[in-house]
Amino acid sequence: MAAATSITRFSRHIASIKQRLTPAAISVLQSRSLNLQEYQSKGLMRDHMVNVQPFEIASTPDEAIALAKKMNVDEFVIKAQILAGGRGKGHFTSGLKKGVHLTKDVEEIGNLASQMLGYRLITKQTPGEGVPVKKLMIAEALDISKETYFAIVMDRHYNGPVIVASPAGGVDIEEVAANSPELIYKVPIDIVDGINDQQALELAKNLKFSDSKVNEAAEQIKRLYNLFLSVDASQVEINPFGETTDGRVVCFDAKINFDDSAKYRQKDVFAMEDLSESDAREIAAAKSNLNYIGLDGNIACLVNGAGLAMATMDIVKLHGGEPANFLDVGGGVTEQQVYDAFNLVSSDKAVKSILVNIFGGIVNCATIANGITKAARGMNLNLPVIARLEGTNVDEARKILLESGLNITPADDFEDAAKKAVASIQ
Ligand code: ADP
Ligand code: MG
C-alpha cells in the first residue's frame, strides 16, 4: 500500500513536471537532446534531396513582406518557428489564432507577422505560458490532396530504427493514434541492411499515395531513411508527408531530433542549437553538466540520482513545501559541479532555502561537503542550507561541515531534512 502510494506520487511528479516542459527539457531526465527548428530540419532534408518547398525566414514583419514580394507564388504559408508541434491549432498571446496561416495577400503577411513575432505561441506541446516566437517561415502554399504521417524513430523495444506511418496524417494525428490505432503502421528497419525497395514501396502504398505517385513516395521514404542515418538522428518526423493536387510529393512539416550521443560526430548539426526558447537556468545547468529542471517553488533541491531527486521533491511537497527545481548532480559529481549547482540555485530569486540530499555510493560525501563549504563562502550565501548526507565517507563530510563554522543545518534522514527545509522558510 505504502509502496503503491509512493509510486503514484512519483509518477504524478513526473507527469506534473513533464506538463510544464518542452520536449527538450523532458529528455534531460535521461540524456540531453537537441531539437531543430522546422527551417533547420528542412535545410538538412534539402541537402539529402528530400522534397521540401523553397522557403524564406523572417525576423520582422517588414522583412517578411520584402521576402514574400520576391517569391513568385499565388498563395503564401506563414509559419511560426518554435520547437514544439501543434502550431496549426495553437494561439498567440497577441490574441491571433493558429501558428500556421495561408494568404494570397502580401500586405496581410505583414499584418499576420506583427501578431506573431515577439509574442508567445501556446500549443498542446508547449508549457502553458507558451514559447516566444522570433522567426517566421514563409513558403508557397500548395493544394494538399493527401496528408500522411511519416516518422523514423530509434526505438529501444526494437533495438533499432522503426518507421511509424499513417495514411491519416495532419493536425489530428494524436486523435488517430488514440482512437484508430489500426491506421498506424510500424515497420522495424534492420540497421545493418537498411530499408529495402519493397519495404519502401509497401509503406508508400499503405500511406495511400496515388498509384502514379507511390514510386516517388517510396523514393522519398528511402531518402528520409538515409538522412536519418547520416545525421545520427534519434527521430525524423514528417507530418504532413503529403501529395498535392498537381501530383507532387512534399514534406510539409519537419521535426528532426538528436540525442547527446550524436554530438561528437555531428558538430555542424549541434552548432545550430537554438536556445532562445530555453529556460536560462537550464542553459546554465547544461553548461555545468547538471540535470536541472526549473520549477515554481522556493526550496532548491540538490540531489544525486534522478530517483532520489524525484523522491526528495515528493517529500518536500508532503511536508507542505514547494520544490524550486529538479536537480540531479549525477554520480561522478565534482566539487566544481557542486559549486556551480549552488551558484545556479542561489541565483534564482525565488529560492529561500537549499536542501541537499546526497546518498554517497559512487559519490564521495566529502566531495559534496567541500563543494558546499566553498560555495557558501565563495558566494557569501545567506540562505539556510539543510544537508542530509549519507553513505561513502559521511563522517569526514560531517566533520567538514561542522568545522566550517557555516550556518548549515545537518539532517538525520530524508524526512528530517524535508521538515527542516520547510521550517527554514517559515
Ligand atoms: P504543426 O504540425 O505545428 O501544426 P504544420 O507545418 O504541420 O504545423 O502545419 C499545419 C497544417 O498546415 C498542415 O497539416 C497543413 O494542412 C497546412 N500546411 C502546412 N504547410 C502548408 C503549405 N505549404 N501549403 C498548404 N498548407 C500547408
Ligand atoms: Mg505538422
Short mmCIF file of C-alpha atoms and ligand atoms in Angstrom, two decimals:
data_model
loop_
_atom_site.label_atom_id
_atom_site.label_comp_id
_atom_site.label_asym_id
_atom_site.label_seq_id
_atom_site.Cartn_x
_atom_site.Cartn_y
_atom_site.Cartn_z
CA MET A 1 0.00 0.00 0.00
CA ALA A 2 2.71 2.43 1.07
CA ALA A 3 4.78 1.45 -1.95
CA ALA A 4 1.83 1.92 -4.27
CA THR A 5 1.13 5.38 -2.86
CA SER A 6 4.71 6.38 -3.31
CA ILE A 7 4.78 5.11 -6.91
CA THR A 8 1.61 7.05 -7.64
CA ARG A 9 3.13 10.17 -6.19
CA PHE A 10 6.33 9.55 -8.12
CA SER A 11 4.51 9.27 -11.42
CA ARG A 12 2.33 12.25 -10.58
CA HIS A 13 5.52 14.22 -10.07
CA ILE A 14 6.91 13.16 -13.39
CA ALA A 15 3.60 13.94 -15.05
CA SER A 16 3.37 17.36 -13.46
CA ILE A 17 6.96 18.19 -14.34
CA LYS A 18 6.52 16.97 -17.89
CA GLN A 19 3.39 19.04 -18.32
CA ARG A 20 5.40 22.17 -17.78
CA LEU A 21 8.26 21.27 -20.02
CA THR A 22 9.27 21.41 -23.60
CA PRO A 23 10.27 18.08 -25.14
CA ALA A 24 13.88 19.24 -24.96
CA ALA A 25 13.72 19.64 -21.21
CA ILE A 26 11.90 16.36 -20.61
CA SER A 27 14.73 14.41 -22.09
CA VAL A 28 17.06 15.98 -19.50
CA LEU A 29 15.75 13.21 -17.29
CA GLN A 30 17.67 10.68 -19.40
CA SER A 31 20.07 12.45 -21.73
CA ARG A 32 20.11 15.86 -23.30
CA SER A 33 18.53 16.19 -26.66
CA LEU A 34 18.73 18.63 -29.50
CA ASN A 35 15.61 19.68 -31.35
CA LEU A 36 15.95 21.65 -34.55
CA GLN A 37 13.57 24.31 -35.79
CA GLU A 38 11.49 23.36 -38.82
CA TYR A 39 13.58 25.52 -41.17
CA GLN A 40 16.79 23.90 -39.91
CA SER A 41 15.34 20.41 -40.33
CA LYS A 42 14.22 21.30 -43.85
CA GLY A 43 17.70 22.59 -44.66
CA LEU A 44 19.11 19.15 -43.80
CA MET A 45 16.37 17.48 -45.83
CA ARG A 46 17.11 19.62 -48.85
CA ASP A 47 20.78 18.60 -48.57
CA HIS A 48 19.63 14.98 -48.74
CA MET A 49 17.40 15.51 -51.77
CA VAL A 50 14.16 15.23 -49.84
CA ASN A 51 11.33 17.31 -51.34
CA VAL A 52 10.69 20.44 -49.32
CA GLN A 53 9.32 23.67 -50.67
CA PRO A 54 11.62 26.65 -51.10
CA PHE A 55 11.26 28.85 -48.01
CA GLU A 56 12.48 32.11 -46.52
CA ILE A 57 12.98 33.06 -42.88
CA ALA A 58 12.00 36.47 -41.48
CA SER A 59 12.53 38.08 -38.08
CA THR A 60 10.48 41.26 -38.63
CA PRO A 61 7.16 41.98 -40.41
CA ASP A 62 8.94 44.23 -42.95
CA GLU A 63 11.41 41.51 -43.74
CA ALA A 64 8.54 39.05 -44.14
CA ILE A 65 6.81 41.33 -46.67
CA ALA A 66 10.04 42.01 -48.56
CA LEU A 67 10.87 38.30 -48.81
CA ALA A 68 7.33 37.40 -49.89
CA LYS A 69 7.42 40.03 -52.66
CA LYS A 70 10.44 38.32 -54.13
CA MET A 71 8.67 34.96 -54.21
CA ASN A 72 6.74 34.36 -57.35
CA VAL A 73 3.77 32.47 -55.88
CA ASP A 74 -0.04 32.67 -55.81
CA GLU A 75 -0.51 31.87 -52.17
CA PHE A 76 1.80 32.00 -49.15
CA VAL A 77 2.01 29.96 -46.00
CA ILE A 78 3.39 31.72 -42.89
CA LYS A 79 4.57 29.51 -40.08
CA ALA A 80 5.80 30.43 -36.62
CA GLN A 81 9.13 28.73 -35.91
CA ILE A 82 9.07 27.15 -32.48
CA LEU A 83 10.43 23.82 -31.33
CA ALA A 84 7.03 22.43 -30.31
CA GLY A 85 4.44 20.97 -32.66
CA GLY A 86 0.72 21.59 -32.79
CA ARG A 87 1.25 25.09 -34.16
CA GLY A 88 -1.65 24.84 -36.60
CA LYS A 89 -4.05 24.53 -33.68
CA GLY A 90 -2.23 26.90 -31.33
CA HIS A 91 -2.79 30.57 -30.42
CA PHE A 92 -0.60 33.59 -29.69
CA THR A 93 -0.53 35.87 -26.66
CA SER A 94 -1.43 38.66 -29.14
CA GLY A 95 -4.84 37.00 -29.50
CA LEU A 96 -4.13 35.69 -33.00
CA LYS A 97 -5.36 32.13 -33.54
CA LYS A 98 -3.25 29.48 -35.35
CA GLY A 99 0.51 29.39 -35.79
CA VAL A 100 0.21 28.45 -39.49
CA HIS A 101 -1.61 30.81 -41.88
CA LEU A 102 -2.35 30.84 -45.57
CA THR A 103 -2.83 34.09 -47.50
CA LYS A 104 -2.71 35.41 -51.07
CA ASP A 105 -2.22 39.00 -49.97
CA VAL A 106 1.38 40.17 -49.40
CA GLU A 107 0.30 43.03 -47.12
CA GLU A 108 -1.67 40.57 -44.98
CA ILE A 109 1.66 38.83 -44.33
CA GLY A 110 2.86 41.97 -42.52
CA ASN A 111 -0.35 42.08 -40.53
CA LEU A 112 -0.04 38.42 -39.50
CA ALA A 113 3.68 38.68 -38.81
CA SER A 114 3.14 41.60 -36.45
CA GLN A 115 0.75 39.46 -34.40
CA MET A 116 3.18 36.52 -34.32
CA LEU A 117 6.70 37.91 -33.90
CA GLY A 118 7.53 38.99 -30.36
CA TYR A 119 4.51 37.16 -28.92
CA ARG A 120 4.32 33.73 -27.36
CA LEU A 121 2.71 30.81 -29.14
CA ILE A 122 0.78 28.35 -26.98
CA THR A 123 0.14 24.85 -28.32
CA LYS A 124 -0.71 21.46 -26.82
CA GLN A 125 3.01 20.72 -26.76
CA THR A 126 4.31 23.94 -25.13
CA PRO A 127 4.26 24.91 -21.45
CA GLY A 128 1.06 26.77 -20.51
CA GLU A 129 2.66 30.19 -20.94
CA GLY A 130 3.80 29.29 -24.47
CA VAL A 131 7.17 30.00 -26.09
CA PRO A 132 8.46 33.20 -27.70
CA VAL A 133 8.27 33.46 -31.49
CA LYS A 134 11.37 35.05 -33.02
CA LYS A 135 11.30 33.73 -36.57
CA LEU A 136 8.72 33.01 -39.26
CA MET A 137 8.93 30.74 -42.25
CA ILE A 138 7.38 31.97 -45.48
CA ALA A 139 6.81 29.42 -48.24
CA GLU A 140 4.50 28.69 -51.10
CA ALA A 141 1.11 27.34 -50.08
CA LEU A 142 0.16 24.27 -52.09
CA ASP A 143 -3.15 22.49 -52.57
CA ILE A 144 -2.71 19.39 -50.49
CA SER A 145 -4.81 16.43 -51.60
CA LYS A 146 -3.44 13.93 -49.09
CA GLU A 147 -1.82 14.35 -45.67
CA THR A 148 0.02 11.32 -44.31
CA TYR A 149 2.16 10.86 -41.20
CA PHE A 150 5.69 9.53 -41.51
CA ALA A 151 8.33 9.16 -38.81
CA ILE A 152 11.51 7.24 -38.16
CA VAL A 153 12.46 6.79 -34.53
CA MET A 154 15.20 4.96 -32.67
CA ASP A 155 13.23 2.52 -30.59
CA ARG A 156 14.58 0.72 -27.55
CA HIS A 157 11.98 -2.01 -27.84
CA TYR A 158 13.12 -2.94 -31.36
CA ASN A 159 16.79 -2.17 -30.66
CA GLY A 160 16.93 -0.03 -33.74
CA PRO A 161 15.05 2.26 -36.10
CA VAL A 162 11.33 1.88 -36.60
CA ILE A 163 9.21 3.61 -39.21
CA VAL A 164 5.87 4.76 -37.86
CA ALA A 165 3.46 5.83 -40.55
CA SER A 166 -0.22 6.53 -41.09
CA PRO A 167 -2.40 7.39 -44.09
CA ALA A 168 -4.39 9.62 -41.70
CA GLY A 169 -1.75 12.30 -41.08
CA GLY A 170 -2.08 16.01 -40.39
CA VAL A 171 -3.01 18.05 -37.37
CA ASP A 172 -5.24 15.35 -35.82
CA ILE A 173 -2.63 12.57 -35.68
CA GLU A 174 -2.85 12.38 -31.85
CA GLU A 175 -6.56 11.52 -32.11
CA VAL A 176 -5.85 8.94 -34.83
CA ALA A 177 -3.24 7.28 -32.60
CA ALA A 178 -5.66 7.23 -29.66
CA ASN A 179 -8.88 6.24 -31.46
CA SER A 180 -7.82 4.34 -34.59
CA PRO A 181 -4.53 2.60 -33.79
CA GLU A 182 -5.18 0.22 -36.72
CA LEU A 183 -4.33 3.17 -39.00
CA ILE A 184 -0.79 3.37 -37.64
CA TYR A 185 1.84 1.14 -39.27
CA LYS A 186 5.07 0.20 -37.56
CA VAL A 187 7.92 -1.20 -39.63
CA PRO A 188 11.20 -2.03 -37.88
CA ILE A 189 14.25 -1.49 -40.10
CA ASP A 190 17.36 -3.62 -39.81
CA ILE A 191 20.14 -1.19 -39.01
CA VAL A 192 22.70 -3.25 -40.96
CA ASP A 193 20.64 -3.97 -44.10
CA GLY A 194 18.84 -0.62 -44.16
CA ILE A 195 15.47 -0.07 -45.81
CA ASN A 196 14.82 -2.11 -48.94
CA ASP A 197 12.82 -1.17 -52.04
CA GLN A 198 9.97 -3.46 -51.15
CA GLN A 199 9.55 -2.04 -47.64
CA ALA A 200 9.56 1.50 -49.01
CA LEU A 201 7.05 0.68 -51.74
CA GLU A 202 4.74 -1.14 -49.35
CA LEU A 203 4.82 1.82 -46.98
CA ALA A 204 4.02 4.24 -49.80
CA LYS A 205 1.06 2.05 -50.78
CA ASN A 206 -0.17 1.78 -47.20
CA LEU A 207 0.03 5.57 -46.94
CA LYS A 208 -2.41 5.61 -49.89
CA PHE A 209 -0.39 7.78 -52.21
CA SER A 210 -1.94 7.84 -55.72
CA ASP A 211 -0.95 4.90 -57.90
CA SER A 212 1.12 7.16 -60.14
CA LYS A 213 2.94 8.60 -57.10
CA VAL A 214 3.79 5.54 -54.99
CA ASN A 215 7.21 5.15 -56.60
CA GLU A 216 8.12 8.74 -55.91
CA ALA A 217 6.81 8.50 -52.33
CA ALA A 218 8.86 5.30 -51.85
CA GLU A 219 11.97 7.10 -53.14
CA GLN A 220 11.34 9.96 -50.68
CA ILE A 221 10.95 7.43 -47.86
CA LYS A 222 14.34 5.90 -48.71
CA ARG A 223 15.95 9.34 -48.79
CA LEU A 224 14.42 10.21 -45.43
CA TYR A 225 15.85 7.00 -44.02
CA ASN A 226 19.29 7.85 -45.42
CA LEU A 227 19.04 11.29 -43.86
CA PHE A 228 18.09 9.75 -40.51
CA LEU A 229 21.18 7.54 -40.62
CA SER A 230 23.68 10.01 -41.96
CA VAL A 231 22.91 12.76 -39.43
CA ASP A 232 22.63 10.28 -36.50
CA ALA A 233 19.12 11.46 -35.67
CA SER A 234 17.05 9.95 -32.88
CA GLN A 235 13.85 10.99 -34.67
CA VAL A 236 12.73 12.31 -38.04
CA GLU A 237 9.04 13.21 -38.12
CA ILE A 238 7.19 14.47 -41.19
CA ASN A 239 3.59 15.46 -40.59
CA PRO A 240 2.18 16.01 -43.08
CA PHE A 241 4.12 14.00 -45.64
CA GLY A 242 1.74 14.85 -48.45
CA GLU A 243 0.66 14.81 -52.03
CA THR A 244 -0.57 17.88 -53.88
CA THR A 245 -3.45 18.17 -56.35
CA ASP A 246 -0.89 18.75 -59.12
CA GLY A 247 0.88 15.48 -58.28
CA ARG A 248 3.85 16.48 -56.14
CA VAL A 249 5.09 14.52 -53.13
CA VAL A 250 6.17 17.05 -50.49
CA CYS A 251 7.30 17.10 -46.84
CA PHE A 252 5.23 19.99 -45.48
CA ASP A 253 6.44 19.90 -41.91
CA ALA A 254 9.60 18.51 -40.34
CA LYS A 255 10.96 17.76 -36.93
CA ILE A 256 14.39 16.21 -36.51
CA ASN A 257 15.71 15.38 -33.04
CA PHE A 258 19.07 14.17 -31.81
CA ASP A 259 20.47 12.99 -28.54
CA ASP A 260 23.77 13.80 -26.93
CA SER A 261 25.50 10.70 -28.19
CA ALA A 262 25.42 12.14 -31.74
CA LYS A 263 27.20 15.31 -30.68
CA TYR A 264 30.80 14.32 -31.31
CA ARG A 265 30.08 13.25 -34.90
CA GLN A 266 27.60 15.95 -35.84
CA LYS A 267 29.30 19.19 -34.88
CA ASP A 268 27.60 21.19 -37.66
CA VAL A 269 24.17 19.99 -36.62
CA PHE A 270 24.73 20.72 -32.93
CA ALA A 271 26.09 24.16 -33.79
CA MET A 272 22.56 25.02 -34.98
CA GLU A 273 21.10 24.63 -31.48
CA ASP A 274 18.59 27.40 -30.81
CA LEU A 275 18.44 28.21 -27.10
CA SER A 276 16.05 31.15 -27.38
CA GLU A 277 13.15 29.08 -26.05
CA SER A 278 15.07 27.50 -23.19
CA ASP A 279 14.95 28.45 -19.54
CA ALA A 280 18.12 30.47 -18.75
CA ARG A 281 18.65 28.35 -15.63
CA GLU A 282 18.53 25.18 -17.71
CA ILE A 283 21.10 26.54 -20.17
CA ALA A 284 23.48 27.37 -17.29
CA ALA A 285 22.94 23.90 -15.81
CA ALA A 286 23.66 22.20 -19.13
CA LYS A 287 27.00 24.04 -19.33
CA SER A 288 27.99 22.51 -15.98
CA ASN A 289 26.65 19.10 -16.99
CA LEU A 290 23.93 19.13 -14.38
CA ASN A 291 20.50 17.62 -14.90
CA TYR A 292 18.30 20.54 -13.94
CA ILE A 293 14.68 21.48 -14.46
CA GLY A 294 13.36 24.77 -13.10
CA LEU A 295 10.08 24.65 -11.19
CA ASP A 296 7.92 27.24 -9.42
CA GLY A 297 8.58 26.61 -5.70
CA ASN A 298 11.10 28.14 -3.28
CA ILE A 299 13.02 25.18 -1.82
CA ALA A 300 16.00 24.36 -4.00
CA CYS A 301 16.86 20.66 -4.06
CA LEU A 302 20.37 19.42 -4.77
CA VAL A 303 20.39 15.67 -5.04
CA ASN A 304 22.34 12.83 -6.62
CA GLY A 305 20.35 10.46 -8.80
CA ALA A 306 17.12 11.14 -10.67
CA GLY A 307 15.10 8.77 -8.47
CA LEU A 308 16.33 10.34 -5.26
CA ALA A 309 15.71 13.79 -6.74
CA MET A 310 12.10 12.83 -7.51
CA ALA A 311 11.64 11.34 -4.06
CA THR A 312 13.12 14.46 -2.45
CA MET A 313 10.71 16.71 -4.31
CA ASP A 314 7.95 14.37 -3.23
CA ILE A 315 8.76 14.50 0.45
CA VAL A 316 9.22 18.27 0.37
CA LYS A 317 5.71 18.55 -1.03
CA LEU A 318 4.39 16.06 1.53
CA HIS A 319 5.57 18.39 4.29
CA GLY A 320 3.94 21.43 2.74
CA GLY A 321 6.89 22.81 0.78
CA GLU A 322 7.27 23.54 -2.93
CA PRO A 323 10.44 22.48 -4.75
CA ALA A 324 12.15 25.21 -6.81
CA ASN A 325 13.77 22.71 -9.10
CA PHE A 326 14.67 19.19 -10.02
CA LEU A 327 18.45 18.92 -9.82
CA ASP A 328 20.41 15.71 -10.17
CA VAL A 329 24.14 16.30 -9.81
CA GLY A 330 24.81 12.77 -11.05
CA GLY A 331 27.15 10.02 -9.94
CA GLY A 332 30.56 11.40 -10.87
CA VAL A 333 29.94 14.81 -9.35
CA THR A 334 32.96 17.09 -8.75
CA GLU A 335 33.48 19.89 -6.22
CA GLN A 336 33.23 22.36 -9.08
CA GLN A 337 29.84 20.99 -10.11
CA VAL A 338 28.56 21.30 -6.54
CA TYR A 339 29.80 24.89 -6.58
CA ASP A 340 28.07 25.54 -9.91
CA ALA A 341 24.90 23.89 -8.63
CA PHE A 342 24.85 26.18 -5.59
CA ASN A 343 25.53 29.16 -7.81
CA LEU A 344 22.67 28.15 -10.07
CA VAL A 345 20.03 27.59 -7.42
CA SER A 346 21.03 30.58 -5.27
CA SER A 347 20.88 32.95 -8.24
CA ASP A 348 17.20 32.06 -8.60
CA LYS A 349 15.45 34.86 -6.66
CA ALA A 350 12.54 32.62 -5.79
CA VAL A 351 14.78 30.28 -3.78
CA LYS A 352 14.53 30.76 0.00
CA SER A 353 16.23 27.63 1.24
CA ILE A 354 18.53 24.92 -0.10
CA LEU A 355 18.05 21.26 0.66
CA VAL A 356 20.96 18.94 -0.07
CA ASN A 357 20.14 15.24 -0.14
CA ILE A 358 23.05 13.02 -1.07
CA PHE A 359 23.34 9.30 -0.88
CA GLY A 360 27.04 8.59 -1.22
CA GLY A 361 27.67 5.45 -3.23
CA ILE A 362 29.83 6.33 -6.17
CA VAL A 363 29.67 9.86 -4.83
CA ASN A 364 32.06 10.71 -2.05
CA CYS A 365 30.19 12.74 0.59
CA ALA A 366 33.38 14.67 1.44
CA THR A 367 33.48 15.97 -2.16
CA ILE A 368 29.97 17.28 -1.70
CA ALA A 369 30.78 18.79 1.70
CA ASN A 370 33.83 20.58 0.30
CA GLY A 371 31.77 21.86 -2.61
CA ILE A 372 29.11 23.15 -0.25
CA THR A 373 31.51 24.98 2.06
CA LYS A 374 33.44 26.52 -0.83
CA ALA A 375 30.22 27.65 -2.46
CA ALA A 376 28.75 29.06 0.76
CA ARG A 377 31.95 31.03 1.45
CA GLY A 378 32.68 31.99 -2.14
CA MET A 379 29.28 33.44 -2.81
CA ASN A 380 28.50 34.78 0.65
CA LEU A 381 25.44 32.65 0.75
CA ASN A 382 22.88 33.73 3.32
CA LEU A 383 20.18 31.24 2.54
CA PRO A 384 19.55 28.43 5.01
CA VAL A 385 21.18 25.18 3.90
CA ILE A 386 19.91 21.83 5.14
CA ALA A 387 22.22 18.93 4.41
CA ARG A 388 21.43 15.26 4.61
CA LEU A 389 24.50 13.27 3.64
CA GLU A 390 24.67 9.51 3.97
CA GLY A 391 26.97 6.79 2.71
CA THR A 392 30.56 6.84 1.46
CA ASN A 393 32.87 8.92 3.65
CA VAL A 394 29.99 10.50 5.54
CA ASP A 395 31.93 11.01 8.80
CA GLU A 396 34.58 13.04 7.06
CA ALA A 397 31.82 15.03 5.32
CA ARG A 398 30.03 15.81 8.58
CA LYS A 399 33.30 16.96 10.09
CA ILE A 400 33.93 19.31 7.16
CA LEU A 401 30.50 20.87 7.51
CA LEU A 402 30.68 21.14 11.29
CA GLU A 403 34.16 22.69 11.34
CA SER A 404 33.29 25.13 8.58
CA GLY A 405 31.51 27.37 11.08
CA LEU A 406 28.89 27.99 8.40
CA ASN A 407 25.17 28.01 9.03
CA ILE A 408 24.47 24.57 7.63
CA THR A 409 21.81 22.51 9.38
CA PRO A 410 22.56 18.80 9.37
CA ALA A 411 19.65 16.41 8.94
CA ASP A 412 19.49 12.80 10.08
CA ASP A 413 17.36 11.40 7.31
CA PHE A 414 15.17 12.21 4.43
CA GLU A 415 12.12 13.19 6.39
CA ASP A 416 14.06 15.23 8.92
CA ALA A 417 15.72 17.10 6.03
CA ALA A 418 12.41 17.90 4.34
CA LYS A 419 10.82 19.08 7.61
CA LYS A 420 13.79 21.30 8.40
CA ALA A 421 13.81 22.76 4.88
CA VAL A 422 10.12 23.62 5.09
CA ALA A 423 10.57 25.05 8.62
CA SER A 424 13.53 27.17 7.48
CA ILE A 425 11.35 29.36 5.29
CA GLN A 426 8.53 29.86 7.75
P1 ADP B 1 2.01 21.89 -36.94
O1 ADP B 1 2.25 20.42 -37.09
O2 ADP B 1 2.94 22.51 -35.94
O3 ADP B 1 0.58 22.22 -36.66
P2 ADP B 1 2.35 22.09 -39.85
O4 ADP B 1 3.54 22.60 -40.55
O5 ADP B 1 2.12 20.63 -39.91
O6 ADP B 1 2.38 22.62 -38.34
O7 ADP B 1 1.10 22.86 -40.46
C1 ADP B 1 -0.23 22.58 -40.08
C2 ADP B 1 -1.10 22.35 -41.29
O8 ADP B 1 -0.99 23.46 -42.17
C3 ADP B 1 -0.67 21.16 -42.12
O9 ADP B 1 -1.22 19.95 -41.63
C4 ADP B 1 -1.20 21.52 -43.48
O10 ADP B 1 -2.56 21.17 -43.60
C5 ADP B 1 -1.09 23.02 -43.51
N1 ADP B 1 0.11 23.44 -44.27
C6 ADP B 1 1.38 23.44 -43.85
N2 ADP B 1 2.22 23.84 -44.80
C7 ADP B 1 1.46 24.09 -45.89
C8 ADP B 1 1.73 24.53 -47.24
N3 ADP B 1 2.96 24.80 -47.65
N4 ADP B 1 0.67 24.68 -48.08
C9 ADP B 1 -0.57 24.42 -47.67
N5 ADP B 1 -0.89 24.01 -46.45
C10 ADP B 1 0.11 23.84 -45.55
MG MG B 2 2.82 19.20 -38.52
#
